[in-house]
mmCIF file of C-alpha atoms in Angstrom:
data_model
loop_
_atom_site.group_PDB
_atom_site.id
_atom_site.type_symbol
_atom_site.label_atom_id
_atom_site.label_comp_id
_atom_site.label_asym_id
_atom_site.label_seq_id
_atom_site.Cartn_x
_atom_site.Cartn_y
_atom_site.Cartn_z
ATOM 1 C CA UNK A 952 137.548 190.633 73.219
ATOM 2 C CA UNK A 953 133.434 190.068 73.666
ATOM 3 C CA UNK A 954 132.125 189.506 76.767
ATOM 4 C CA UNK A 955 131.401 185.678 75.660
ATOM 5 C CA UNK A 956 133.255 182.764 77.553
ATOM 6 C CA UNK A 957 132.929 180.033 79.327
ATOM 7 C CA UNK A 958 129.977 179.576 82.333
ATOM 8 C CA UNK A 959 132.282 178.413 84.549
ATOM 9 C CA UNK A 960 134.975 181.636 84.402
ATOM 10 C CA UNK A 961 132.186 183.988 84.608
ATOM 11 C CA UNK A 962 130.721 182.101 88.141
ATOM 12 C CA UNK A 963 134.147 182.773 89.184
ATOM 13 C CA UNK A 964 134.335 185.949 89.046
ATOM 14 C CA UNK A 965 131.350 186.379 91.334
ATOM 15 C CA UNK A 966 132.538 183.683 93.554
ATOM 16 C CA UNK A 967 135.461 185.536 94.807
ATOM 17 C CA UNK A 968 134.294 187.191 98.402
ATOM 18 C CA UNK A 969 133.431 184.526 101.157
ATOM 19 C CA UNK A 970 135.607 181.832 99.566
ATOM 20 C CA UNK A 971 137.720 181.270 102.821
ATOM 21 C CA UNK A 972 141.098 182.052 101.345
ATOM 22 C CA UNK A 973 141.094 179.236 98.538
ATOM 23 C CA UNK A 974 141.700 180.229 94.854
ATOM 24 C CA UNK A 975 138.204 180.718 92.923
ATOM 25 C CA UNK A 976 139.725 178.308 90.750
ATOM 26 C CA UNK A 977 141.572 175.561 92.762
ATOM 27 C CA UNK A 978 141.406 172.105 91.177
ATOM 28 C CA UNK A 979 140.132 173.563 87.931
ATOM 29 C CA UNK A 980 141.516 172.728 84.954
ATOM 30 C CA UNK A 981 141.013 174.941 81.743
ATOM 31 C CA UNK A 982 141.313 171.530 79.281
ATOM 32 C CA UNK A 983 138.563 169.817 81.338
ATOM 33 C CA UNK A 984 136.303 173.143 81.499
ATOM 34 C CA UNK A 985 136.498 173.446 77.295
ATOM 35 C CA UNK A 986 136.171 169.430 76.710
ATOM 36 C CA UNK A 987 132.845 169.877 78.465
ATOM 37 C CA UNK A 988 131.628 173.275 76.842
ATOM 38 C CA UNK A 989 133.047 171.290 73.662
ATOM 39 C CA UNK A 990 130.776 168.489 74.302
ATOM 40 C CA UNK A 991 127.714 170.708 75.570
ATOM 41 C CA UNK A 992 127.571 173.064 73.077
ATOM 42 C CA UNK A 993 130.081 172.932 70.265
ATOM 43 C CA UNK A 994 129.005 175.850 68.325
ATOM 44 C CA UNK A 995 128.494 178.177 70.809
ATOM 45 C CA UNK A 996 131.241 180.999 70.556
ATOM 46 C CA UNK A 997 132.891 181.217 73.457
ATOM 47 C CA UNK A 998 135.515 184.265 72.045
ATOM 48 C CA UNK A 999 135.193 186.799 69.801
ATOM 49 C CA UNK A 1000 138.446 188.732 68.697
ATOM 50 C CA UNK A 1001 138.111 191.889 67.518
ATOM 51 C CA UNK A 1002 140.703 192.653 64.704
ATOM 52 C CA UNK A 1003 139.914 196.254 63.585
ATOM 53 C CA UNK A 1004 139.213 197.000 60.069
ATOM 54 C CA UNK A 1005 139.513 192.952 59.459
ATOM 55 C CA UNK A 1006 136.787 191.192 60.223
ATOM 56 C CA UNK A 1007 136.496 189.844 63.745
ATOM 57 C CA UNK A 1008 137.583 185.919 64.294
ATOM 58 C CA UNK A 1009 134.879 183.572 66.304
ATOM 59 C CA UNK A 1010 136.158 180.598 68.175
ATOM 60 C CA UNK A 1011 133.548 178.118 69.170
ATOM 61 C CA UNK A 1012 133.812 175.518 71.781
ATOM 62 C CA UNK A 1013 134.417 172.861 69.069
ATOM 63 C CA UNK A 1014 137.234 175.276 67.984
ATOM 64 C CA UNK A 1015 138.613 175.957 70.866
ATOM 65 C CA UNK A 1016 138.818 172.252 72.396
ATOM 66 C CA UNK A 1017 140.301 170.616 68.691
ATOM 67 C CA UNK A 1018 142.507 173.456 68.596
ATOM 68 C CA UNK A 1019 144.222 172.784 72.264
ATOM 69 C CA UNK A 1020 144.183 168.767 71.430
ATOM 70 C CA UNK A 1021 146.107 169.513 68.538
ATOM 71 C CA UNK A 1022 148.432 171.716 69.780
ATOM 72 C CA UNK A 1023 149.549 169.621 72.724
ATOM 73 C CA UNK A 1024 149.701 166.423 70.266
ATOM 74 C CA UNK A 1025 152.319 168.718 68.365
ATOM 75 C CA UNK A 1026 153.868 169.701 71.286
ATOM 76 C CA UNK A 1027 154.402 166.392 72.495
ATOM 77 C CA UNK A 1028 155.655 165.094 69.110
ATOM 78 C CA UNK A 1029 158.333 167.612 69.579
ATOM 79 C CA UNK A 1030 159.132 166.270 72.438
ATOM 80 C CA UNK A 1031 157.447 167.789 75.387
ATOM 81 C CA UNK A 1032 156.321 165.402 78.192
ATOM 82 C CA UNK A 1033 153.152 165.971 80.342
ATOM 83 C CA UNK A 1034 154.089 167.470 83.589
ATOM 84 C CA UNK A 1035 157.641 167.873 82.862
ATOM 85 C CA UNK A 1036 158.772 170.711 84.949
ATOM 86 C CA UNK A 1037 161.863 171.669 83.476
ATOM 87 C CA UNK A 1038 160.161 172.882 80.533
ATOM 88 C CA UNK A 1039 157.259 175.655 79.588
ATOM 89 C CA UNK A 1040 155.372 176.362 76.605
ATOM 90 C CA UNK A 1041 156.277 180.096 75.410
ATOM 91 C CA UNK A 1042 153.864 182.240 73.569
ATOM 92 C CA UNK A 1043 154.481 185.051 71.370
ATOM 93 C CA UNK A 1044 151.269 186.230 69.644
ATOM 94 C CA UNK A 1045 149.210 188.965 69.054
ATOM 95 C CA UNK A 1046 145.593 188.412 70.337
ATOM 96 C CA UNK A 1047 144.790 185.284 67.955
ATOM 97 C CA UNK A 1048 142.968 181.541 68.523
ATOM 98 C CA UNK A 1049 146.326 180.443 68.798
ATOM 99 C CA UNK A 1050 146.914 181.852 71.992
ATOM 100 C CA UNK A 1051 143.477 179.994 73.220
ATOM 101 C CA UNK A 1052 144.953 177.048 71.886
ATOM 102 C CA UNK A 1053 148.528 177.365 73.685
ATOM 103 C CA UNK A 1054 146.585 178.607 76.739
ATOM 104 C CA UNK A 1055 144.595 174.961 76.513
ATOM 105 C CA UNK A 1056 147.413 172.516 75.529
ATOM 106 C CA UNK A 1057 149.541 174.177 78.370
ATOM 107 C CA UNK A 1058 146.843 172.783 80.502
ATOM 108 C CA UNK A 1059 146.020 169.719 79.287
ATOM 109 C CA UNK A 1060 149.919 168.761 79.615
ATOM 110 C CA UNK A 1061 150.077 170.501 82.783
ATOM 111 C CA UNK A 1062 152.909 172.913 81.561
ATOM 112 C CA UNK A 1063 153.175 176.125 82.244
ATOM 113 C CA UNK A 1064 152.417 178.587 79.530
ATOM 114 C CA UNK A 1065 154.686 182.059 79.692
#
């Protein structure tokens, strides 16, 4: 993968040392952080897989943010309830959108994703 993302994980990563102990990313939630790169800049690319020979597949904020929506409307449909903990959202994929998108609808239905 590029080095493109979203703002906020990158000023993580620098905001580790001198934090006091809490998580870098306590009280952030990975469906909020893309709804607002969605609405700030929906064609930026915020990942960039690199597939080889093949060429490589962009996924913009718009992309990203539909593409987690819609997955946790399916999920839900299926029968998945937000918050339930007896259940998690399991992910077999090869690097692939779809993984953003499970990563994303995990969050927004605050389910785990293994």
């Amino acid at each position: 993968m590029s080095q493109l993302g979203l703002p906020i994980l990158a000023a993580v990563s620098g905001a580790r040392e001198g934090s006091g102990g809490a998580p870098p990313l306590a009280g952030v939630v990975l469906s909020r952080v893309v709804a607002a790169e969605a609405a700030r800049d929906p064609g930026r690319n915020v990942f960039v897989f690199e597939n080889g020979a093949r060429p490589a597949e962009r996924v913009t904020a718009a992309d990203l943010a539909l593409g987690g929506v819609g997955m946790a409307d399916a999920l839900v449909r299926l029968g998945l309830r937000p918050g339930d903990r007896n259940h998690r959202i399991a992910v077999l994929l090869r690097n692939h959108p779809a993984l953003l998108h499970a990563l994303v609808a995990g969050a927004k239905l605050g389910l785990p994703v293994v």
